PDB file of C-alpha atoms in Angstrom:
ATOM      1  CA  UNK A   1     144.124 -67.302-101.777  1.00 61.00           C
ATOM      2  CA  UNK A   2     141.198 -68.286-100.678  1.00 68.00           C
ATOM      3  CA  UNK A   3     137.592 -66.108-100.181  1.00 70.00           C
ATOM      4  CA  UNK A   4     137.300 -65.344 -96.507  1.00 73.00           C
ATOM      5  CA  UNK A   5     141.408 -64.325 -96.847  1.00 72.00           C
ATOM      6  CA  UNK A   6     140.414 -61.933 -99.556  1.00 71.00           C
ATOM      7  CA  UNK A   7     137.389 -60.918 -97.941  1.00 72.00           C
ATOM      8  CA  UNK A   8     139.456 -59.663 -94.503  1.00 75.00           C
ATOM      9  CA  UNK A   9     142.443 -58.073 -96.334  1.00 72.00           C
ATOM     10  CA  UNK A  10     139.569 -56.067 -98.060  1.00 72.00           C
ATOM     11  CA  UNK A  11     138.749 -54.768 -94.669  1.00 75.00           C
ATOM     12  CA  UNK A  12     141.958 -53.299 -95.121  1.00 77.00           C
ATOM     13  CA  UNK A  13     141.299 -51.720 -98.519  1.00 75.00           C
ATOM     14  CA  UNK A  14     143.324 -54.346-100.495  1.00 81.00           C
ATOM     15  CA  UNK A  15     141.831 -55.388-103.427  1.00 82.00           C
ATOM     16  CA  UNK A  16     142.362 -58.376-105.890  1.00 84.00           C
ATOM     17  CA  UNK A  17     144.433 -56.046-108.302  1.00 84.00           C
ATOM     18  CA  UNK A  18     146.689 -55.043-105.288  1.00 87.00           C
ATOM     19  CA  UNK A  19     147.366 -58.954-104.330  1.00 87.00           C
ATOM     20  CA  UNK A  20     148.452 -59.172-108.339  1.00 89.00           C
ATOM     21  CA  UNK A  21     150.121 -56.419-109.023  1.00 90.00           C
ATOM     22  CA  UNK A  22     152.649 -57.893-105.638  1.00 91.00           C
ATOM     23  CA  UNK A  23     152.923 -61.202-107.035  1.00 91.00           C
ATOM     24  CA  UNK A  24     153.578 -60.194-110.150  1.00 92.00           C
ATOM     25  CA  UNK A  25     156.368 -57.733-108.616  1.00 93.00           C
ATOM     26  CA  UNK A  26     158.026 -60.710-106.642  1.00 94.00           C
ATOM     27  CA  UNK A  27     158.142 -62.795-109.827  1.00 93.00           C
ATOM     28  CA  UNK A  28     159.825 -60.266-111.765  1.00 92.00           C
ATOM     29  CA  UNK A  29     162.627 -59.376-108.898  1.00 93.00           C
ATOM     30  CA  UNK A  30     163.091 -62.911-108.223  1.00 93.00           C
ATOM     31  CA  UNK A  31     164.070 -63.511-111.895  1.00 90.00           C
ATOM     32  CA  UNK A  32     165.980 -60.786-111.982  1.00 89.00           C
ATOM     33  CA  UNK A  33     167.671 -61.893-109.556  1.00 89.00           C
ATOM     34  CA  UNK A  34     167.908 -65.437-111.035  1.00 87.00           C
ATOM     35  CA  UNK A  35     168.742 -64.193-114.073  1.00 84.00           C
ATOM     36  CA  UNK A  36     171.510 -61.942-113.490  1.00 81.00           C
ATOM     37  CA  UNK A  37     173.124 -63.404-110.202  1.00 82.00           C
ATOM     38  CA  UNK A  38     175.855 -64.835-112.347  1.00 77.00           C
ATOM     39  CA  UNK A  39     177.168 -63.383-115.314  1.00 77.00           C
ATOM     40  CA  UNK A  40     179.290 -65.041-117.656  1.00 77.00           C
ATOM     41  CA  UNK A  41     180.803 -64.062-121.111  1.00 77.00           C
ATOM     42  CA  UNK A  42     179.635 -67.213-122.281  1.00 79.00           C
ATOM     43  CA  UNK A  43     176.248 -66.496-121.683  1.00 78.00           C
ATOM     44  CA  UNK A  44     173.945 -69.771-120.255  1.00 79.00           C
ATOM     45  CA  UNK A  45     170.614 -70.349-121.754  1.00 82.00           C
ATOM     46  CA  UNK A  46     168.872 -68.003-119.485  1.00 83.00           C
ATOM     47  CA  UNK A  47     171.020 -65.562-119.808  1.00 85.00           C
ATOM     48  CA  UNK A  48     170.873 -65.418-123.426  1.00 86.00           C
ATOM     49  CA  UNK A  49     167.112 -65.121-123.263  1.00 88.00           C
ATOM     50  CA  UNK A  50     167.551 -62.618-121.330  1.00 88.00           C
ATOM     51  CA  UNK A  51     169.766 -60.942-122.899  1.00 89.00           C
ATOM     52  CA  UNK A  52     168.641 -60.948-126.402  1.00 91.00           C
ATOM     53  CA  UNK A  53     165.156 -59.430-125.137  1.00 91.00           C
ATOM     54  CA  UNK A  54     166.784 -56.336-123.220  1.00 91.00           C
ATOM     55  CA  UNK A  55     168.932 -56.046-125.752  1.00 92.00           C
ATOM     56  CA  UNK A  56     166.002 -55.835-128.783  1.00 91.00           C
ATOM     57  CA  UNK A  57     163.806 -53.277-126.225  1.00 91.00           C
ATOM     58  CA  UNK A  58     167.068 -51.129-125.880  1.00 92.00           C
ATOM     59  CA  UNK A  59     167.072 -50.689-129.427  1.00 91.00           C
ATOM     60  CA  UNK A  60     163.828 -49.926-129.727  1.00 89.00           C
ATOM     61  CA  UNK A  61     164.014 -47.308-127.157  1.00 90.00           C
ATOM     62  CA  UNK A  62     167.475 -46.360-128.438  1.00 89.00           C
ATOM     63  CA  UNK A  63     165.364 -45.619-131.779  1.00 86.00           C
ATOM     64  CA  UNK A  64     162.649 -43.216-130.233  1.00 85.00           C
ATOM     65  CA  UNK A  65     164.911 -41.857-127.463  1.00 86.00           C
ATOM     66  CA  UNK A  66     167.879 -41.081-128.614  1.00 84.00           C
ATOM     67  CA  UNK A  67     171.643 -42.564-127.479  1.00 86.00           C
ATOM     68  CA  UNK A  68     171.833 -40.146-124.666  1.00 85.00           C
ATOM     69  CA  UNK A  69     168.545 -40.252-123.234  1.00 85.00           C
ATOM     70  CA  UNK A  70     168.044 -43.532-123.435  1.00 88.00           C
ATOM     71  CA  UNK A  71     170.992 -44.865-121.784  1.00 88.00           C
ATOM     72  CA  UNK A  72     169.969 -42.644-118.904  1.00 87.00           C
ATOM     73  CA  UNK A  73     166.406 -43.431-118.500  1.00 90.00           C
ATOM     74  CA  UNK A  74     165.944 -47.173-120.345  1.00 92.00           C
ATOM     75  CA  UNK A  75     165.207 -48.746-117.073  1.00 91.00           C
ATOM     76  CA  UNK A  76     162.482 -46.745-116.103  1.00 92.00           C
ATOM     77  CA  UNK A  77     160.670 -47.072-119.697  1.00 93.00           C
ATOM     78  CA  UNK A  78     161.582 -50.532-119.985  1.00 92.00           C
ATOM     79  CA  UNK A  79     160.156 -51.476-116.342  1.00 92.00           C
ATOM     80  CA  UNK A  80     157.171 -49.730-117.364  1.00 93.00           C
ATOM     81  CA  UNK A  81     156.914 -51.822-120.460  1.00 94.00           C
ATOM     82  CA  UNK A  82     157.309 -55.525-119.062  1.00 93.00           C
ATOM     83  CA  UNK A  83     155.393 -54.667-115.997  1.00 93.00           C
ATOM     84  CA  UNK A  84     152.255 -53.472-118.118  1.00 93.00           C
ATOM     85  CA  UNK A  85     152.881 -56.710-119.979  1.00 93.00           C
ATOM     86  CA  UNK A  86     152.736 -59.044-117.342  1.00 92.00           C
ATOM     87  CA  UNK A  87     149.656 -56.974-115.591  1.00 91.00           C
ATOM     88  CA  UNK A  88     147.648 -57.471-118.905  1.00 91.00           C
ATOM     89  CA  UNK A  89     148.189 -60.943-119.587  1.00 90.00           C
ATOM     90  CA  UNK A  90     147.830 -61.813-115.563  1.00 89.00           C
ATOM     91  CA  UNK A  91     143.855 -61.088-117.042  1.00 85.00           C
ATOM     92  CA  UNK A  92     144.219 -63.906-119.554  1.00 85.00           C
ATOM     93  CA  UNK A  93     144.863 -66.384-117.177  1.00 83.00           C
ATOM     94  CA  UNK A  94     142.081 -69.454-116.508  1.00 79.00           C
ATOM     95  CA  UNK A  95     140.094 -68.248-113.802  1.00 73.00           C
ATOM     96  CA  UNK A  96     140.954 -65.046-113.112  1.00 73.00           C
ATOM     97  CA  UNK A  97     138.593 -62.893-112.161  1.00 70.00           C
ATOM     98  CA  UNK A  98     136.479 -64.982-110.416  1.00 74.00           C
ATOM     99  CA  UNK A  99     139.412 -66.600-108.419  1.00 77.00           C
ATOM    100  CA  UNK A 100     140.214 -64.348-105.569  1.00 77.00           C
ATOM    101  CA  UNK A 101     143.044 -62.338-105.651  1.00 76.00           C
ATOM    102  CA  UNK A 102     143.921 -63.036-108.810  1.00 82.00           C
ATOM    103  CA  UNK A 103     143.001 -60.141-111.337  1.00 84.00           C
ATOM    104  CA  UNK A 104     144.875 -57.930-114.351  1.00 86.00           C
ATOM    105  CA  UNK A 105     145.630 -54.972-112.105  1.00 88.00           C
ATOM    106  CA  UNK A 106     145.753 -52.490-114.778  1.00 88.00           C
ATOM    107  CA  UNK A 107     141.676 -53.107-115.032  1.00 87.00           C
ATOM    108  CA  UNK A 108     141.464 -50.749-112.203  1.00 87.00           C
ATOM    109  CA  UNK A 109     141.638 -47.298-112.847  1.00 87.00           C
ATOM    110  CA  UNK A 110     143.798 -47.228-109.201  1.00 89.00           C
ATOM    111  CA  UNK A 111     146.839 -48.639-110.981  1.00 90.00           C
ATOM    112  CA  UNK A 112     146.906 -46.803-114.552  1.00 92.00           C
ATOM    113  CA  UNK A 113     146.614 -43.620-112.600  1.00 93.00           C
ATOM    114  CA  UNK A 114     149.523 -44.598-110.392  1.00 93.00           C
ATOM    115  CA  UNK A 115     151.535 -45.287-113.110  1.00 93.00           C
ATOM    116  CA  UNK A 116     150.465 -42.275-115.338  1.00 94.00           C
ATOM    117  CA  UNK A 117     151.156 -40.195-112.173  1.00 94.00           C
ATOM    118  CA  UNK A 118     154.540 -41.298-111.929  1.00 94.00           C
ATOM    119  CA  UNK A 119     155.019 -40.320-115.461  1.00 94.00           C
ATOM    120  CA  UNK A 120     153.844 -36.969-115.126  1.00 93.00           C
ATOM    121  CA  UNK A 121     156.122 -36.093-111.969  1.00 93.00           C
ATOM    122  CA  UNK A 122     159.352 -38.311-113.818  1.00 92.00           C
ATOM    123  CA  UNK A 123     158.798 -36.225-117.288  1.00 91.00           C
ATOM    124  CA  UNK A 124     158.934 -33.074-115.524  1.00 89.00           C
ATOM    125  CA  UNK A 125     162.102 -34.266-113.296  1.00 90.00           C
ATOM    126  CA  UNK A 126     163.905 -35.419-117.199  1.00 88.00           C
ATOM    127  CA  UNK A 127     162.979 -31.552-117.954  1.00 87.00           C
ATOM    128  CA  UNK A 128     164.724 -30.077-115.420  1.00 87.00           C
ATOM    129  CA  UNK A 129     167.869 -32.346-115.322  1.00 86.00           C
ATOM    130  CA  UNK A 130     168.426 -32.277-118.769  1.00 83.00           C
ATOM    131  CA  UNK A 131     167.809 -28.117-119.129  1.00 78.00           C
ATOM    132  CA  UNK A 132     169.833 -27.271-115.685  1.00 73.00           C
ATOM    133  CA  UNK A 133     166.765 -26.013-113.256  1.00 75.00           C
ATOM    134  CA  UNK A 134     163.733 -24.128-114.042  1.00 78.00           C
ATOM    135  CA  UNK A 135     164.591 -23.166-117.574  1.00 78.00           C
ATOM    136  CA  UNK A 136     162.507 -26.150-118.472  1.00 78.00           C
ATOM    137  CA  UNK A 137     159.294 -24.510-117.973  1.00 80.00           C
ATOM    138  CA  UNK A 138     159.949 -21.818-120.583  1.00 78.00           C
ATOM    139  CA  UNK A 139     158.696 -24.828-122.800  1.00 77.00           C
ATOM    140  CA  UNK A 140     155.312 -23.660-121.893  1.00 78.00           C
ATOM    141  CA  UNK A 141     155.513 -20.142-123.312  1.00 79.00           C
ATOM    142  CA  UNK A 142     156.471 -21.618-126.920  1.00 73.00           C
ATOM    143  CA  UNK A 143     156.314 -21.164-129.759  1.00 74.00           C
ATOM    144  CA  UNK A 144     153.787 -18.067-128.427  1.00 77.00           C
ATOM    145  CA  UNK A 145     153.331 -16.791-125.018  1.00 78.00           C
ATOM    146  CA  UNK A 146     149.603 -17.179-125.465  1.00 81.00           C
ATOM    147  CA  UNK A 147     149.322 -19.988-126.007  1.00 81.00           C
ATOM    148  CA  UNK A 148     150.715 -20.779-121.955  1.00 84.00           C
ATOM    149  CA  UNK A 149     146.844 -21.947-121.250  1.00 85.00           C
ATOM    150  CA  UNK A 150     146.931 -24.398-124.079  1.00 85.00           C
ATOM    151  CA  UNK A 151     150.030 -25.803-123.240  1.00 84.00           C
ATOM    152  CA  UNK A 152     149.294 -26.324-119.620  1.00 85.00           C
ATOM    153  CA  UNK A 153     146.272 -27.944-120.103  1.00 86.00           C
ATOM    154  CA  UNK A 154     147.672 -30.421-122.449  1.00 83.00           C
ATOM    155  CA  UNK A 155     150.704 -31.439-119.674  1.00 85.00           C
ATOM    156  CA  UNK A 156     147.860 -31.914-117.317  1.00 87.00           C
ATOM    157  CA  UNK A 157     145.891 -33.974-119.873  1.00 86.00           C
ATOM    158  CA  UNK A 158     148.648 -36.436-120.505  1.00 88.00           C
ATOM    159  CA  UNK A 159     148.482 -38.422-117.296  1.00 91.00           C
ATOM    160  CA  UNK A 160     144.379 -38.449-117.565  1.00 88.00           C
ATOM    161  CA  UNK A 161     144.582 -39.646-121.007  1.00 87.00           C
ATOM    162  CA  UNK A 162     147.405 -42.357-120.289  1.00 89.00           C
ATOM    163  CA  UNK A 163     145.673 -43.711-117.329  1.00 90.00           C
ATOM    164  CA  UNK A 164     142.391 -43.795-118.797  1.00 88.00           C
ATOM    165  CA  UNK A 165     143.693 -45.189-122.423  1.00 88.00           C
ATOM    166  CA  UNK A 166     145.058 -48.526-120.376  1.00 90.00           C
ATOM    167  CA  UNK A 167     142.065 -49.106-117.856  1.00 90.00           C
ATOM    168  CA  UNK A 168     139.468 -48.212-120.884  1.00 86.00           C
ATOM    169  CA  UNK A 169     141.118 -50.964-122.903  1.00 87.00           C
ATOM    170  CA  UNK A 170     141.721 -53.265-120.510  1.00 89.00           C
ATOM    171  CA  UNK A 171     138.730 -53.018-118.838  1.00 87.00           C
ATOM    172  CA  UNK A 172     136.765 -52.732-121.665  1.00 84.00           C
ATOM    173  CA  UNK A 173     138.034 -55.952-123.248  1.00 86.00           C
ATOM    174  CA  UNK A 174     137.631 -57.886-119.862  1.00 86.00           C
ATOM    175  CA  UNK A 175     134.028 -56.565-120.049  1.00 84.00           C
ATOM    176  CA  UNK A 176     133.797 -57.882-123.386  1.00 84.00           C
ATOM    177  CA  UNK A 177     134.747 -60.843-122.872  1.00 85.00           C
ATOM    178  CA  UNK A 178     132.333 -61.637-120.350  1.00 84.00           C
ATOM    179  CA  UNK A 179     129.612 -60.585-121.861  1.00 84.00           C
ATOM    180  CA  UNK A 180     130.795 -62.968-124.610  1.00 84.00           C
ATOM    181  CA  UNK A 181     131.197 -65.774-122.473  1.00 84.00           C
ATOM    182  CA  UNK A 182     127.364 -65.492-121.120  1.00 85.00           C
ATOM    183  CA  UNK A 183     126.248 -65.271-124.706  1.00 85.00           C
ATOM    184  CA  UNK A 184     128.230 -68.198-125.847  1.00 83.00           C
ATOM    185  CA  UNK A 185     130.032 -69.971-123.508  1.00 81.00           C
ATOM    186  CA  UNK A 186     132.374 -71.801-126.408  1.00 82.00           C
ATOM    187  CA  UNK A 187     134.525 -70.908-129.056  1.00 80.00           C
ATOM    188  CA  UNK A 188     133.337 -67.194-128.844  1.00 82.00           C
ATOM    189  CA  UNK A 189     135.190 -66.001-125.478  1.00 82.00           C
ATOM    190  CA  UNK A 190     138.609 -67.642-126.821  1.00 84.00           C
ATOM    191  CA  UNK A 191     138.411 -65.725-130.312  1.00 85.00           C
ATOM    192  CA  UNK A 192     138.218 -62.941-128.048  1.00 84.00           C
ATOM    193  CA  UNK A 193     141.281 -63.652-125.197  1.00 84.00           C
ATOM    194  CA  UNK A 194     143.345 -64.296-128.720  1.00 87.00           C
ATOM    195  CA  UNK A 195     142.920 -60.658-129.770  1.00 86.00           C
ATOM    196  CA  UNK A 196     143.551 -59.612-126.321  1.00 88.00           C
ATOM    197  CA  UNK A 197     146.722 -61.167-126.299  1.00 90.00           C
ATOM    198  CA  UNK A 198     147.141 -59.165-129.093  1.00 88.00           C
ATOM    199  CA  UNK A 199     145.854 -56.419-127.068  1.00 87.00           C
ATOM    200  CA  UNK A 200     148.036 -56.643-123.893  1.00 90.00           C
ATOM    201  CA  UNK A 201     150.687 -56.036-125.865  1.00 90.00           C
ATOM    202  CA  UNK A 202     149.992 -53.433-128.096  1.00 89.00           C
ATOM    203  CA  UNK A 203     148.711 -51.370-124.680  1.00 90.00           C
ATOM    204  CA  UNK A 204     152.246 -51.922-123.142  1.00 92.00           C
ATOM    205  CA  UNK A 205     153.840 -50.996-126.193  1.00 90.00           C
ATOM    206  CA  UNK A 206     151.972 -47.615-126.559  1.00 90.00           C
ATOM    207  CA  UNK A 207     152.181 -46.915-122.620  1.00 92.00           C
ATOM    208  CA  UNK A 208     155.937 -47.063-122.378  1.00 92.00           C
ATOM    209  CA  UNK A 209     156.270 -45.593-125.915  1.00 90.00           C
ATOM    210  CA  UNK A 210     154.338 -42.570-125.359  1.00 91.00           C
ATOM    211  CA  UNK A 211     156.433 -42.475-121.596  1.00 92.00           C
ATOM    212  CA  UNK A 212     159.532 -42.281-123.928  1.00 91.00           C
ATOM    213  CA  UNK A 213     158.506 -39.865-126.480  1.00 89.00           C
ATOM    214  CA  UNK A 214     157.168 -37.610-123.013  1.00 90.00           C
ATOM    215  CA  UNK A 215     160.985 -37.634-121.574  1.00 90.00           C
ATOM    216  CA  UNK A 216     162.457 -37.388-124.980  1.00 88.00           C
ATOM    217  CA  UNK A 217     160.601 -34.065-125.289  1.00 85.00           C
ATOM    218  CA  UNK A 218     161.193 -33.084-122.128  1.00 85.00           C
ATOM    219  CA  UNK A 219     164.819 -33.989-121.944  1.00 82.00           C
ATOM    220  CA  UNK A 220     166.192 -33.155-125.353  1.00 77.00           C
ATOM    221  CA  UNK A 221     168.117 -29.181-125.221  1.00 62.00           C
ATOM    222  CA  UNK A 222     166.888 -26.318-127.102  1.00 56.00           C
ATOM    223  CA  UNK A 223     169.166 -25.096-129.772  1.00 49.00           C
ATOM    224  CA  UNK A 224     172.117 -23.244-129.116  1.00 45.00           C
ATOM    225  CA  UNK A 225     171.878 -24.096-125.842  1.00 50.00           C
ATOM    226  CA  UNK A 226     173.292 -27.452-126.148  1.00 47.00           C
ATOM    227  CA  UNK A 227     176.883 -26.013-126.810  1.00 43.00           C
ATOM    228  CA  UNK A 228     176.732 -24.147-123.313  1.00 44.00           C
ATOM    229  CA  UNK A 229     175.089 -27.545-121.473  1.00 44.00           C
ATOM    230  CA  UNK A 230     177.844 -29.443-122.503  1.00 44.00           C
ATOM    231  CA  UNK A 231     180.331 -27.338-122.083  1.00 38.00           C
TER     232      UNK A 231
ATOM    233  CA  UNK B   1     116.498 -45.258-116.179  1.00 71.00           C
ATOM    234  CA  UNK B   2     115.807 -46.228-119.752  1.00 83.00           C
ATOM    235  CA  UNK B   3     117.035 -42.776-120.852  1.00 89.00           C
ATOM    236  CA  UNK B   4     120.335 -43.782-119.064  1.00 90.00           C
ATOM    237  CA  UNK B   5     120.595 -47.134-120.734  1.00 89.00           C
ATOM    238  CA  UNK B   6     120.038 -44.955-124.156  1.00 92.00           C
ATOM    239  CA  UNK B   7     122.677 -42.604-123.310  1.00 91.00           C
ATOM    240  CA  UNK B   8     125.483 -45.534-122.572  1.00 90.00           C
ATOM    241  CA  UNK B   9     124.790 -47.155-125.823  1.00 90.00           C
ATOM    242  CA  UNK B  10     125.168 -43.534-127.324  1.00 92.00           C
ATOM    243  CA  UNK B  11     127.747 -43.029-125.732  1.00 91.00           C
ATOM    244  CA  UNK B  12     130.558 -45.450-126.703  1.00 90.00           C
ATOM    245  CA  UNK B  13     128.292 -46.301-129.974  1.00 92.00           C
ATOM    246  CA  UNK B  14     128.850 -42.315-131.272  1.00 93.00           C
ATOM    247  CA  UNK B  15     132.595 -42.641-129.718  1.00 92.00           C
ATOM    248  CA  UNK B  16     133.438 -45.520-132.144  1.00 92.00           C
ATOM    249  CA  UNK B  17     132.521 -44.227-135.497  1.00 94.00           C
ATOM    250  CA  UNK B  18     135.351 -40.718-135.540  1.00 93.00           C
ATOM    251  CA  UNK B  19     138.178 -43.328-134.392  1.00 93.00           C
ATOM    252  CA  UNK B  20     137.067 -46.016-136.647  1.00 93.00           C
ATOM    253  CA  UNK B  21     137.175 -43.959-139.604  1.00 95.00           C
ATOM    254  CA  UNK B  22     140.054 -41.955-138.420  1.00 94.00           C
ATOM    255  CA  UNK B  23     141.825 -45.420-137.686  1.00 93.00           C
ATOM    256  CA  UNK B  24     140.664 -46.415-141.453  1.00 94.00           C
ATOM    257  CA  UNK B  25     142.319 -44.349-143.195  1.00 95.00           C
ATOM    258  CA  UNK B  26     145.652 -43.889-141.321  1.00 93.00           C
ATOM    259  CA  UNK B  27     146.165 -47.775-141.527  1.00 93.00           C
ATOM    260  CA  UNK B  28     144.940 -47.536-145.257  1.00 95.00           C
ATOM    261  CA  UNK B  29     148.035 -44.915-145.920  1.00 94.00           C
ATOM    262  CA  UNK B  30     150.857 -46.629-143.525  1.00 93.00           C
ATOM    263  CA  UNK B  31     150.090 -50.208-145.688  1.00 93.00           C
ATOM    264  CA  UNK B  32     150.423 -48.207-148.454  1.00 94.00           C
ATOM    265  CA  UNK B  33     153.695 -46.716-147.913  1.00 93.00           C
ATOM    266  CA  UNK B  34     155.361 -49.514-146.708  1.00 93.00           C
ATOM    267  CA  UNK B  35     154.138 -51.435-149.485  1.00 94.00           C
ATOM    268  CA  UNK B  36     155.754 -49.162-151.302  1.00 94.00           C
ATOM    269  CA  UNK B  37     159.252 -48.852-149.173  1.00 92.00           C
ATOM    270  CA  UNK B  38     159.498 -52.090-147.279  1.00 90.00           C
ATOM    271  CA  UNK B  39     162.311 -51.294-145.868  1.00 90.00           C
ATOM    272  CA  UNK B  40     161.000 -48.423-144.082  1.00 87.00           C
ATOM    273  CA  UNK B  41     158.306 -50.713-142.164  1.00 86.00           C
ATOM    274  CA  UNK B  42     159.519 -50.649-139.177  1.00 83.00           C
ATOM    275  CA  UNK B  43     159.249 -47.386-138.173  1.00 85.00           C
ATOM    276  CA  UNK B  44     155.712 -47.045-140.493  1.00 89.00           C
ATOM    277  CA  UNK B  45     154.473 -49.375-138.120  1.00 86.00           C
ATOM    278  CA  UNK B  46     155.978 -47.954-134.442  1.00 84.00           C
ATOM    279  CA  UNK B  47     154.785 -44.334-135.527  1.00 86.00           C
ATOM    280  CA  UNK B  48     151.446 -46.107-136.790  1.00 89.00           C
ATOM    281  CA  UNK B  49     150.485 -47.773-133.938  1.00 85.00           C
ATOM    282  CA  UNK B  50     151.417 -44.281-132.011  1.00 84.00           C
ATOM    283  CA  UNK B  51     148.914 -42.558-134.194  1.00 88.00           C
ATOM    284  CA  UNK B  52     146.946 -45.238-133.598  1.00 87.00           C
ATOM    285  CA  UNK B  53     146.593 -44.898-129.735  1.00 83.00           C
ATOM    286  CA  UNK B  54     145.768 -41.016-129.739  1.00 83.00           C
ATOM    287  CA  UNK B  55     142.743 -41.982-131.936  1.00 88.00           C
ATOM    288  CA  UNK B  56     141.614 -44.780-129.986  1.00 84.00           C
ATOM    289  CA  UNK B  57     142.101 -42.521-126.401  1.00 82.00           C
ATOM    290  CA  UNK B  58     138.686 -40.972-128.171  1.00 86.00           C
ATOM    291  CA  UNK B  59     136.755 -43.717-128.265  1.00 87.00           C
ATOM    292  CA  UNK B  60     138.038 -44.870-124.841  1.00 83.00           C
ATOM    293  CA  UNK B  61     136.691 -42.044-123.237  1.00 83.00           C
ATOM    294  CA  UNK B  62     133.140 -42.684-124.897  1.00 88.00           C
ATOM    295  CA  UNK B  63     133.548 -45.929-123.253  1.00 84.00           C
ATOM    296  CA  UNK B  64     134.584 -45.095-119.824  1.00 81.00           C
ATOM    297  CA  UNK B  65     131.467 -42.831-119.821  1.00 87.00           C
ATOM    298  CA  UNK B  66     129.042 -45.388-121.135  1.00 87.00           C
ATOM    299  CA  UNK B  67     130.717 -47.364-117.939  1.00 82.00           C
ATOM    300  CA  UNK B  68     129.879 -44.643-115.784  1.00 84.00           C
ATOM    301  CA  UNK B  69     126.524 -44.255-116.878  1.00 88.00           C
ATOM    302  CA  UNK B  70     125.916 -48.020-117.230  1.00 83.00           C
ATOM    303  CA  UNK B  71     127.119 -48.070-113.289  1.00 82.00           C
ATOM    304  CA  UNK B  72     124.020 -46.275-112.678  1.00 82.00           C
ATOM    305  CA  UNK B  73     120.695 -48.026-114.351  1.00 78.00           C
TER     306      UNK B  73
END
């Protein structure tokens, strides 16, 4: 990408986090694709890559989630996870940043707030699958009926406090760095980008963790009422 | 101007030292238990790092206001 290319799609309200977030979307279909076009039982190098790390992030999940839930919504909190991932190390890479069109979407509050939107609206969808309908929403009136305003403000909180968690960090440690880099332009910045690998990952982890605990709260059945849910 | 400057630095500055102590002393207890219980790290350290984030959110949102207000000097 070059500066006049960037400069024209921004005309169009496309930014340098947009033109990453896309490349880093067609790099991770594309290896899906790769990676599970053909399937063996004797699984091939890739595939036991592959393989092994689904299979360790399942039973993470598995542990917060629950059997049930989590082979019903793993993809979604998974996705999550490895696309976070990928967004916050695409801001570790040389150049980025000042390069056009290359830069960690999740530094823009744009894309957290997508994402933490989409959890809001799933988390309520997991509440009303799991619980048949509306019944879901009785949630709100427990464990007292006054507390309703409480309660409501804290599901409306969740997405503002996800959102802003991620683009505070990110951003924040982007800033940081930068800073660091015009105060001393060696040794300093790449103390820094090692803690933010650090960083990237312990943001992904707590983005699609808190996503899971959300929809296991959501999703799991009051008691007594499990008997007639399942029955 | 200067006043706004002031109020950034306040900003996240203030933010940092509840978390930080918070943050202290939660870490302080979950190396302590699974010191004690190594076999229960593992899930010491996922519901640590879980505590962990709710803490931090605070100081986050001192930061993204010292970033608004530093948007405006």
């Amino acid at each position: 990408m070059t500066k006049s290319m960037m400069e024209s799609l921004g005309q169009y309200g496309i930014t340098d986090g947009m033109v990453t977030s896309l490349v880093i979307t067609i790099l991770l279909t594309v290896f899906a694709i790769i990676a599970g076009r053909r399937i063996e039982s004797i699984p091939g190098r890739l595939q036991n890559v592959v393989e092994l790390s689904v299979g360790k992030l399942y039973g993470f999940f598995e542990g917060i989630m629950g059997k049930h839930l989590c082979r019903q919504y793993f993809p979604i909190v998974a996705t999550i996870f490895i696309y976070i991932l990928l967004c916050n190390y695409s801001g570790l890479l040389p150049a980025s940043g000042v390069l056009p069109g290359l830069k960690a979407p999740t530094s823009s509050l744009n894309c957290t707030a997508a994402m933490a939107v989409f959890v809001f609206f799933m988390t309520t969808i997991v509440g009303l699958r799991a619980n048949r309908g509306p019944r879901y929403f009785k949630h709100l009136f427990k464990p007292f009926a006054f507390l309703f305003p409480l309660m409501l403000i804290e599901m409306f909180v969740r997405p503002l406090s996800l959102s802003m968690r991620l683009y505070g960090n990110v951003f924040g440690e982007e800033t940081v760095t930068e800073q660091f880099f015009h105060m001393v332009p060696i040794g300093l910045p790449v103390v820094m980008q090692l803690l933010s690998v650090l960083m990237g990952l312990v943001q992904a982890l707590v983005f699609s963790l808190l996503t899971a605990i959300y929809f296991t709260e959501a999703g799991e059945l009051e008691e007594g009422e499990e008997l007639e849910a399942h029955a | 101007m200067g006043l706004v400057a002031l109020g950034a630095a306040l900003a996240i500055g203030l933010a940092a030292i509840g978390p930080g102590i918070g943050q202290g002393i939660a870490a302080s207890k979950a190396l302590e238990g699974m010191a004690r219980q190594p076999e229960a790290a593992g899930i010491l350290r996922t519901n640590m790092i879980l505590a962990f984030a709710f803490m931090e959110s605070l100081s986050i949102y001192g930061l993204v206001i010292a970033f608004l207000l530093f948007a405006k000097i």
